[in-house]
C-alpha positions as YAML, in Angstrom:
chain: A
units: angstrom
residues:
- id: 1
  name: UNK
  ca: [8.43, -8.22, -3.79]
- id: 2
  name: UNK
  ca: [4.98, -7.31, -4.91]
- id: 3
  name: UNK
  ca: [4.32, -3.74, -3.56]
- id: 4
  name: UNK
  ca: [1.06, -1.74, -3.70]
- id: 5
  name: UNK
  ca: [2.08, 1.88, -3.81]
- id: 6
  name: UNK
  ca: [-0.54, 4.36, -2.73]
- id: 7
  name: UNK
  ca: [0.06, 8.03, -3.83]
- id: 8
  name: UNK
  ca: [-1.65, 10.59, -1.66]
- id: 9
  name: UNK
  ca: [-3.86, 13.21, -3.33]
- id: 10
  name: UNK
  ca: [-2.16, 15.92, -1.27]
- id: 11
  name: UNK
  ca: [1.23, 14.70, -2.37]
- id: 12
  name: UNK
  ca: [0.29, 15.04, -6.02]
- id: 13
  name: UNK
  ca: [-1.08, 18.47, -5.26]
- id: 14
  name: UNK
  ca: [0.48, 20.40, -2.44]
- id: 15
  name: UNK
  ca: [-1.76, 22.02, 0.16]
- id: 16
  name: UNK
  ca: [-2.76, 25.50, -0.92]
- id: 17
  name: UNK
  ca: [-1.41, 25.07, -4.44]
- id: 18
  name: UNK
  ca: [-3.56, 26.09, -7.39]
- id: 19
  name: UNK
  ca: [-5.39, 22.96, -8.68]
- id: 20
  name: UNK
  ca: [-3.93, 23.09, -12.15]
- id: 21
  name: UNK
  ca: [-2.94, 20.24, -14.47]
- id: 22
  name: UNK
  ca: [0.54, 21.73, -14.73]
- id: 23
  name: UNK
  ca: [1.09, 21.48, -10.94]
- id: 24
  name: UNK
  ca: [-0.32, 17.95, -10.80]
- id: 25
  name: UNK
  ca: [1.75, 16.76, -13.69]
- id: 26
  name: UNK
  ca: [4.96, 18.19, -12.18]
- id: 27
  name: UNK
  ca: [4.30, 16.29, -8.87]
- id: 28
  name: UNK
  ca: [3.23, 13.16, -10.76]
- id: 29
  name: UNK
  ca: [6.53, 13.22, -12.59]
- id: 30
  name: UNK
  ca: [8.42, 13.24, -9.23]
- id: 31
  name: UNK
  ca: [6.25, 10.36, -7.99]
- id: 32
  name: UNK
  ca: [6.67, 8.20, -11.19]
- id: 33
  name: UNK
  ca: [10.45, 8.65, -11.20]
- id: 34
  name: UNK
  ca: [10.49, 7.46, -7.62]
- id: 35
  name: UNK
  ca: [8.27, 4.54, -8.52]
- id: 36
  name: UNK
  ca: [10.53, 3.78, -11.50]
- id: 37
  name: UNK
  ca: [13.43, 3.36, -9.04]
- id: 38
  name: UNK
  ca: [11.42, 0.80, -7.12]
- id: 39
  name: UNK
  ca: [10.69, -1.11, -10.30]
- id: 40
  name: UNK
  ca: [14.39, -0.93, -11.42]
- id: 41
  name: UNK
  ca: [15.32, -2.51, -8.04]
- id: 42
  name: UNK
  ca: [13.44, -5.56, -9.12]
- id: 43
  name: UNK
  ca: [10.00, -5.12, -7.47]
- id: 44
  name: UNK
  ca: [6.67, -5.55, -9.02]
- id: 45
  name: UNK
  ca: [4.29, -2.67, -8.28]
- id: 46
  name: UNK
  ca: [0.57, -1.86, -8.41]
- id: 47
  name: UNK
  ca: [-0.21, 1.83, -8.06]
- id: 48
  name: UNK
  ca: [-3.18, 3.58, -6.41]
- id: 49
  name: UNK
  ca: [-3.78, 7.17, -5.70]
- id: 50
  name: UNK
  ca: [-5.88, 9.67, -3.78]
- id: 51
  name: UNK
  ca: [-8.21, 12.28, -5.19]
- id: 52
  name: UNK
  ca: [-9.38, 14.46, -2.36]
- id: 53
  name: UNK
  ca: [-8.36, 17.86, -3.76]
- id: 54
  name: UNK
  ca: [-9.49, 16.91, -7.24]
- id: 55
  name: UNK
  ca: [-12.85, 15.44, -6.42]
- id: 56
  name: UNK
  ca: [-13.71, 18.38, -4.22]
- id: 57
  name: UNK
  ca: [-12.76, 20.82, -6.99]
- id: 58
  name: UNK
  ca: [-15.03, 19.02, -9.49]
- id: 59
  name: UNK
  ca: [-17.90, 19.07, -6.92]
- id: 60
  name: UNK
  ca: [-17.40, 22.84, -6.55]
- id: 61
  name: UNK
  ca: [-17.38, 23.40, -10.34]
- id: 62
  name: UNK
  ca: [-20.54, 21.36, -10.69]
- id: 63
  name: UNK
  ca: [-22.39, 23.16, -8.00]
- id: 64
  name: UNK
  ca: [-21.34, 26.52, -9.39]
- id: 65
  name: UNK
  ca: [-22.89, 25.69, -12.77]
- id: 66
  name: UNK
  ca: [-26.32, 24.24, -11.79]
- id: 67
  name: UNK
  ca: [-26.38, 22.97, -8.20]
- id: 68
  name: UNK
  ca: [-29.54, 20.85, -8.90]
- id: 69
  name: UNK
  ca: [-27.76, 19.09, -11.79]
- id: 70
  name: UNK
  ca: [-24.43, 18.46, -10.07]
- id: 71
  name: UNK
  ca: [-22.92, 15.03, -10.60]
- id: 72
  name: UNK
  ca: [-22.85, 12.74, -7.54]
- id: 73
  name: UNK
  ca: [-19.56, 11.84, -5.89]
- id: 74
  name: UNK
  ca: [-19.25, 8.40, -7.34]
- id: 75
  name: UNK
  ca: [-19.36, 9.81, -10.91]
- id: 76
  name: UNK
  ca: [-16.87, 12.61, -9.90]
- id: 77
  name: UNK
  ca: [-14.72, 9.84, -8.35]
- id: 78
  name: UNK
  ca: [-14.70, 8.04, -11.70]
- id: 79
  name: UNK
  ca: [-13.76, 11.28, -13.51]
- id: 80
  name: UNK
  ca: [-10.84, 11.93, -11.13]
- id: 81
  name: UNK
  ca: [-9.61, 8.29, -11.37]
- id: 82
  name: UNK
  ca: [-9.43, 8.66, -15.14]
- id: 83
  name: UNK
  ca: [-7.76, 12.10, -14.97]
- id: 84
  name: UNK
  ca: [-5.10, 11.34, -12.35]
- id: 85
  name: UNK
  ca: [-4.58, 7.76, -13.65]
- id: 86
  name: UNK
  ca: [-3.90, 9.18, -17.10]
- id: 87
  name: UNK
  ca: [-1.22, 11.52, -15.75]
- id: 88
  name: UNK
  ca: [0.36, 8.71, -13.76]
- id: 89
  name: UNK
  ca: [0.24, 6.30, -16.68]
- id: 90
  name: UNK
  ca: [1.84, 8.70, -19.13]
- id: 91
  name: UNK
  ca: [4.60, 9.93, -16.81]
- id: 92
  name: UNK
  ca: [5.40, 6.42, -15.63]
- id: 93
  name: UNK
  ca: [5.72, 5.23, -19.24]
- id: 94
  name: UNK
  ca: [8.10, 8.15, -19.80]
- id: 95
  name: UNK
  ca: [10.18, 7.15, -16.78]
- id: 96
  name: UNK
  ca: [10.42, 3.41, -17.65]
- id: 97
  name: UNK
  ca: [12.33, 1.59, -20.33]
- id: 98
  name: UNK
  ca: [10.52, 1.40, -23.70]
- id: 99
  name: UNK
  ca: [8.22, -1.58, -24.02]
- id: 100
  name: UNK
  ca: [7.04, -1.75, -20.35]
- id: 101
  name: UNK
  ca: [3.26, -1.89, -20.42]
- id: 102
  name: UNK
  ca: [1.23, 0.21, -18.06]
- id: 103
  name: UNK
  ca: [-2.57, 0.27, -17.80]
- id: 104
  name: UNK
  ca: [-5.04, 2.38, -15.88]
- id: 105
  name: UNK
  ca: [-8.13, 0.53, -14.71]
- id: 106
  name: UNK
  ca: [-11.34, 2.27, -13.55]
- id: 107
  name: UNK
  ca: [-12.13, 0.29, -10.39]
- id: 108
  name: UNK
  ca: [-15.41, -0.21, -8.57]
- id: 109
  name: UNK
  ca: [-15.16, -0.82, -4.82]
- id: 110
  name: UNK
  ca: [-18.07, -2.11, -2.79]
- id: 111
  name: UNK
  ca: [-19.11, -0.60, 0.53]
- id: 112
  name: UNK
  ca: [-21.87, -1.38, 3.01]
- id: 113
  name: UNK
  ca: [-24.95, 0.88, 2.53]
- id: 114
  name: UNK
  ca: [-25.46, 0.75, 6.29]
- id: 115
  name: UNK
  ca: [-21.92, 1.89, 7.09]
- id: 116
  name: UNK
  ca: [-21.99, 4.45, 9.99]
- id: 117
  name: UNK
  ca: [-19.64, 6.70, 7.96]
- id: 118
  name: UNK
  ca: [-22.66, 7.95, 5.99]
- id: 119
  name: UNK
  ca: [-23.90, 9.73, 9.09]
- id: 120
  name: UNK
  ca: [-20.43, 10.80, 10.30]
- id: 121
  name: UNK
  ca: [-18.56, 12.53, 7.34]
- id: 122
  name: UNK
  ca: [-14.74, 12.56, 7.84]
- id: 123
  name: UNK
  ca: [-13.00, 12.44, 4.45]
- id: 124
  name: UNK
  ca: [-11.44, 15.88, 3.48]
- id: 125
  name: UNK
  ca: [-12.07, 16.91, -0.11]
- id: 126
  name: UNK
  ca: [-11.51, 19.95, -2.18]
- id: 127
  name: UNK
  ca: [-9.35, 23.10, -1.42]
- id: 128
  name: UNK
  ca: [-8.53, 24.54, 1.94]
- id: 129
  name: UNK
  ca: [-10.36, 27.43, 3.46]
- id: 130
  name: UNK
  ca: [-10.12, 29.89, 6.36]
- id: 131
  name: UNK
  ca: [-12.65, 29.20, 9.18]
- id: 132
  name: UNK
  ca: [-14.76, 32.12, 8.02]
- id: 133
  name: UNK
  ca: [-14.83, 30.84, 4.39]
- id: 134
  name: UNK
  ca: [-15.56, 27.27, 5.55]
- id: 135
  name: UNK
  ca: [-18.41, 28.34, 7.84]
- id: 136
  name: UNK
  ca: [-20.00, 30.46, 5.08]
- id: 137
  name: UNK
  ca: [-19.81, 27.54, 2.56]
- id: 138
  name: UNK
  ca: [-21.21, 25.10, 5.10]
- id: 139
  name: UNK
  ca: [-24.21, 27.35, 5.61]
- id: 140
  name: UNK
  ca: [-24.67, 28.16, 1.89]
- id: 141
  name: UNK
  ca: [-24.22, 24.64, 0.51]
- id: 142
  name: UNK
  ca: [-25.15, 22.40, 3.49]
- id: 143
  name: UNK
  ca: [-21.61, 21.02, 3.78]
- id: 144
  name: UNK
  ca: [-19.98, 19.45, 6.80]
- id: 145
  name: UNK
  ca: [-16.48, 21.08, 7.37]
- id: 146
  name: UNK
  ca: [-13.65, 20.14, 9.63]
- id: 147
  name: UNK
  ca: [-10.17, 21.33, 10.52]
- id: 148
  name: UNK
  ca: [-7.35, 20.20, 8.32]
- id: 149
  name: UNK
  ca: [-4.19, 21.45, 10.00]
- id: 150
  name: UNK
  ca: [-4.37, 25.26, 10.29]
- id: 151
  name: UNK
  ca: [-7.17, 25.43, 7.68]
- id: 152
  name: UNK
  ca: [-10.60, 23.89, 7.06]
- id: 153
  name: UNK
  ca: [-11.93, 21.68, 4.32]
- id: 154
  name: UNK
  ca: [-15.23, 20.08, 3.32]
- id: 155
  name: UNK
  ca: [-15.63, 16.51, 4.59]
- id: 156
  name: UNK
  ca: [-17.77, 13.78, 3.12]
- id: 157
  name: UNK
  ca: [-18.75, 10.26, 3.94]
- id: 158
  name: UNK
  ca: [-15.94, 7.66, 3.80]
- id: 159
  name: UNK
  ca: [-17.31, 4.20, 4.14]
- id: 160
  name: UNK
  ca: [-14.99, 1.21, 4.68]
- id: 161
  name: UNK
  ca: [-14.29, -0.78, 1.44]
- id: 162
  name: UNK
  ca: [-15.48, -4.37, 1.83]
- id: 163
  name: UNK
  ca: [-14.85, -5.87, -1.65]
- id: 164
  name: UNK
  ca: [-13.09, -5.09, -4.95]
- id: 165
  name: UNK
  ca: [-14.97, -6.93, -7.68]
- id: 166
  name: UNK
  ca: [-12.14, -6.20, -10.22]
- id: 167
  name: UNK
  ca: [-9.53, -8.23, -8.35]
- id: 168
  name: UNK
  ca: [-9.62, -11.06, -10.99]
- id: 169
  name: UNK
  ca: [-8.96, -8.55, -13.82]
- id: 170
  name: UNK
  ca: [-6.04, -6.97, -11.89]
- id: 171
  name: UNK
  ca: [-4.57, -10.45, -11.25]
- id: 172
  name: UNK
  ca: [-4.78, -11.28, -14.95]
- id: 173
  name: UNK
  ca: [-2.95, -8.08, -15.90]
- id: 174
  name: UNK
  ca: [-0.23, -8.77, -13.27]
- id: 175
  name: UNK
  ca: [0.20, -12.22, -14.66]
- id: 176
  name: UNK
  ca: [1.20, -10.74, -18.01]
- id: 177
  name: UNK
  ca: [3.74, -8.41, -16.40]
- id: 178
  name: UNK
  ca: [1.64, -5.32, -16.87]
- id: 179
  name: UNK
  ca: [1.96, -2.44, -14.29]
- id: 180
  name: UNK
  ca: [-1.61, -1.67, -13.07]
- id: 181
  name: UNK
  ca: [-2.87, 1.75, -11.88]
- id: 182
  name: UNK
  ca: [-6.20, 1.01, -10.11]
- id: 183
  name: UNK
  ca: [-8.47, 1.87, -7.21]
- id: 184
  name: UNK
  ca: [-7.82, 5.57, -7.68]
- id: 185
  name: UNK
  ca: [-9.42, 7.77, -5.09]
- id: 186
  name: UNK
  ca: [-10.27, 4.59, -3.15]
- id: 187
  name: UNK
  ca: [-12.20, 3.34, -6.16]
- id: 188
  name: UNK
  ca: [-15.65, 4.14, -7.37]
- id: 189
  name: UNK
  ca: [-18.01, 3.54, -4.37]
- id: 190
  name: UNK
  ca: [-20.85, 1.15, -5.10]
- id: 191
  name: UNK
  ca: [-23.38, -0.76, -3.07]
- id: 192
  name: UNK
  ca: [-24.96, -4.08, -3.96]
- id: 193
  name: UNK
  ca: [-28.69, -4.35, -4.36]
- id: 194
  name: UNK
  ca: [-30.90, -7.29, -3.13]
- id: 195
  name: UNK
  ca: [-31.04, -8.66, -6.74]
- id: 196
  name: UNK
  ca: [-27.20, -8.64, -6.98]
- id: 197
  name: UNK
  ca: [-26.92, -5.58, -9.18]
- id: 198
  name: UNK
  ca: [-24.84, -2.60, -8.11]
- id: 199
  name: UNK
  ca: [-25.21, 1.14, -8.09]
- id: 200
  name: UNK
  ca: [-22.98, 4.14, -7.18]
- id: 201
  name: UNK
  ca: [-23.35, 5.87, -3.84]
- id: 202
  name: UNK
  ca: [-22.48, 9.39, -2.64]
- id: 203
  name: UNK
  ca: [-19.13, 8.93, -0.90]
- id: 204
  name: UNK
  ca: [-15.40, 9.02, -1.31]
- id: 205
  name: UNK
  ca: [-13.54, 5.91, -0.04]
- id: 206
  name: UNK
  ca: [-10.25, 6.43, 1.79]
- id: 207
  name: UNK
  ca: [-7.66, 5.37, -0.69]
- id: 208
  name: UNK
  ca: [-5.34, 3.93, 1.95]
- id: 209
  name: UNK
  ca: [-8.04, 1.60, 3.29]
- id: 210
  name: UNK
  ca: [-8.89, 0.58, -0.25]
- id: 211
  name: UNK
  ca: [-5.18, 0.06, -1.03]
- id: 212
  name: UNK
  ca: [-4.75, -2.12, 2.11]
- id: 213
  name: UNK
  ca: [-7.69, -4.26, 1.05]
- id: 214
  name: UNK
  ca: [-6.24, -4.52, -2.48]
- id: 215
  name: UNK
  ca: [-2.81, -5.47, -1.18]
- id: 216
  name: UNK
  ca: [-4.29, -8.12, 1.12]
- id: 217
  name: UNK
  ca: [-6.43, -9.67, -1.70]
- id: 218
  name: UNK
  ca: [-3.53, -9.72, -4.09]
- id: 219
  name: UNK
  ca: [-1.12, -11.24, -1.58]
- id: 220
  name: UNK
  ca: [1.25, -8.31, -1.77]
- id: 221
  name: UNK
  ca: [4.44, -8.32, 0.33]
- id: 222
  name: UNK
  ca: [4.26, -4.59, 1.15]
- id: 223
  name: UNK
  ca: [1.92, -1.70, 1.25]
- id: 224
  name: UNK
  ca: [3.63, 1.65, 0.65]
- id: 225
  name: UNK
  ca: [1.79, 4.90, 1.31]
- id: 226
  name: UNK
  ca: [3.50, 7.98, -0.09]
- id: 227
  name: UNK
  ca: [2.23, 11.36, 1.10]
- id: 228
  name: UNK
  ca: [3.47, 14.88, 1.91]
- id: 229
  name: UNK
  ca: [4.79, 13.88, 5.38]
- id: 230
  name: UNK
  ca: [8.18, 12.13, 5.68]
- id: 231
  name: UNK
  ca: [7.05, 9.75, 8.46]
- id: 232
  name: UNK
  ca: [4.61, 9.01, 11.26]
- id: 233
  name: UNK
  ca: [5.48, 11.23, 14.21]
- id: 234
  name: UNK
  ca: [5.21, 10.82, 17.89]
- id: 235
  name: UNK
  ca: [4.02, 13.99, 19.69]
- id: 236
  name: UNK
  ca: [3.10, 15.57, 16.32]
- id: 237
  name: UNK
  ca: [2.68, 19.31, 16.34]
- id: 238
  name: UNK
  ca: [4.58, 19.78, 19.67]
- id: 239
  name: UNK
  ca: [8.18, 20.71, 20.40]
- id: 240
  name: UNK
  ca: [8.75, 17.10, 21.26]
- id: 241
  name: UNK
  ca: [7.74, 15.68, 17.89]
- id: 242
  name: UNK
  ca: [9.98, 12.86, 16.69]
- id: 243
  name: UNK
  ca: [9.73, 10.71, 13.55]
- id: 244
  name: UNK
  ca: [9.08, 6.99, 14.15]
- id: 245
  name: UNK
  ca: [11.21, 4.75, 11.97]
- id: 246
  name: UNK
  ca: [10.04, 1.26, 13.01]
- id: 247
  name: UNK
  ca: [7.04, 0.26, 15.06]
- id: 248
  name: UNK
  ca: [4.64, -2.61, 15.64]
- id: 249
  name: UNK
  ca: [1.03, -2.38, 14.59]
- id: 250
  name: UNK
  ca: [-0.09, -2.92, 18.12]
- id: 251
  name: UNK
  ca: [1.95, 0.03, 19.43]
- id: 252
  name: UNK
  ca: [1.26, 2.48, 16.67]
- id: 253
  name: UNK
  ca: [-2.39, 1.89, 16.94]
- id: 254
  name: UNK
  ca: [-2.43, 3.47, 20.43]
- id: 255
  name: UNK
  ca: [-0.89, 6.74, 19.35]
- id: 256
  name: UNK
  ca: [-3.13, 9.88, 18.95]
- id: 257
  name: UNK
  ca: [-3.18, 10.71, 15.32]
- id: 258
  name: UNK
  ca: [-4.95, 13.25, 13.10]
- id: 259
  name: UNK
  ca: [-8.37, 11.96, 12.08]
- id: 260
  name: UNK
  ca: [-8.89, 12.19, 8.27]
- id: 261
  name: UNK
  ca: [-5.20, 12.37, 7.49]
- id: 262
  name: UNK
  ca: [-2.51, 10.22, 9.27]
- id: 263
  name: UNK
  ca: [-4.95, 8.13, 11.28]
- id: 264
  name: UNK
  ca: [-6.50, 6.23, 8.28]
- id: 265
  name: UNK
  ca: [-3.01, 5.68, 6.87]
- id: 266
  name: UNK
  ca: [-1.87, 4.01, 10.06]
- id: 267
  name: UNK
  ca: [-5.13, 2.10, 10.48]
- id: 268
  name: UNK
  ca: [-4.71, 0.78, 6.85]
- id: 269
  name: UNK
  ca: [-1.06, -0.12, 7.60]
- id: 270
  name: UNK
  ca: [-2.06, -2.02, 10.72]
- id: 271
  name: UNK
  ca: [-4.93, -3.83, 8.89]
- id: 272
  name: UNK
  ca: [-2.56, -4.98, 6.20]
- id: 273
  name: UNK
  ca: [0.28, -5.93, 8.55]
- id: 274
  name: UNK
  ca: [-2.00, -7.84, 10.90]
- id: 275
  name: UNK
  ca: [-3.84, -9.61, 8.10]
- id: 276
  name: UNK
  ca: [-0.82, -10.66, 6.08]
- id: 277
  name: UNK
  ca: [2.32, -10.37, 8.16]
- id: 278
  name: UNK
  ca: [3.74, -8.05, 5.57]
- id: 279
  name: UNK
  ca: [5.24, -4.60, 6.08]
- id: 280
  name: UNK
  ca: [3.55, -1.24, 5.50]
- id: 281
  name: UNK
  ca: [5.57, 1.89, 4.89]
- id: 282
  name: UNK
  ca: [4.61, 5.62, 5.14]
- id: 283
  name: UNK
  ca: [6.76, 8.51, 3.84]
- id: 284
  name: UNK
  ca: [7.32, 11.00, 1.02]
- id: 285
  name: UNK
  ca: [7.11, 10.58, -2.72]
- id: 286
  name: UNK
  ca: [10.79, 10.93, -3.36]
- id: 287
  name: UNK
  ca: [11.72, 8.37, -0.72]
- id: 288
  name: UNK
  ca: [9.88, 5.41, -2.15]
- id: 289
  name: UNK
  ca: [12.84, 3.01, -2.64]
- id: 290
  name: UNK
  ca: [14.50, 4.15, 0.68]
- id: 291
  name: UNK
  ca: [11.30, 3.35, 2.56]
- id: 292
  name: UNK
  ca: [11.12, -0.10, 0.94]
- id: 293
  name: UNK
  ca: [14.69, -0.71, 2.01]
- id: 294
  name: UNK
  ca: [13.94, 0.56, 5.54]
- id: 295
  name: UNK
  ca: [16.17, 3.65, 5.25]
- id: 296
  name: UNK
  ca: [13.49, 6.29, 5.39]
- id: 297
  name: UNK
  ca: [9.84, 6.90, 6.47]
- id: 298
  name: UNK
  ca: [8.04, 4.77, 8.91]
- id: 299
  name: UNK
  ca: [7.84, 0.93, 8.66]
- id: 300
  name: UNK
  ca: [4.86, -0.76, 10.45]
- id: 301
  name: UNK
  ca: [4.81, -4.50, 10.95]
- id: 302
  name: UNK
  ca: [2.83, -6.99, 12.98]
- id: 303
  name: UNK
  ca: [5.91, -7.70, 15.11]
- id: 304
  name: UNK
  ca: [9.29, -6.10, 15.83]
- id: 305
  name: UNK
  ca: [12.11, -6.36, 14.88]
- id: 306
  name: UNK
  ca: [10.87, -5.51, 11.42]
- id: 307
  name: UNK
  ca: [13.25, -5.48, 8.43]
...
């Protein structure tokens, strides 16, 4: 099968952990070893990744230096795509047999400049804060903040991806058997001008939505979203919570889910399943092959039975 594997930013850097390269490399090694198992099982993969913690950290560092000269989010997105993509590329090469070619591609992703998300920020970025810290930063820096579990984080605009101009390049690389790492952090957000030219825009695209669009346009058989939660849960956060192993897109779309975390993953899964008839899986980094085989995580399909 052709599988698009989306690695969550919070899976590559655990919540509350120091945002060090050493921590990110350690988690990346776990992820790439898991991906190597999927490849060894005979599947062709394309890898995407999140960047929420990392892009938020870079934004903080820039603002601390000279706030009026801070780089915009599209440039920071490109920086994190290169940084995280490099770690994934190197660790995946180390985990695979010698000679397997891997490439990281900086990927522009087009969004609609009139998307309502620009007036309703929802994408969590950066480190976690207490409510008091978050309120103080919101006042001081003009941020929008929102709850993220028991903590708070900055949230930014997350417009829907509508086009990936680099699809022909990715297809060419796949034709030659090259493993592609692309659309990192949801891709670099761009908008198209009336004359056909493009320019970056202040936003962070949700990587699961971008991954679903990528998987659809490439004709992938499966979209696999790996995160720090082992499955989609019914009654999450209550004594009655239960993991869901298999479910239809229609049924799962009716469940109440956390906005900004599990909700966009499930929406991306439903979009992909409904558009292609393929399967979408959600689970932890270490369970990649088990999820593909239907033995772990949550599998979402247009219809049930699934696999």
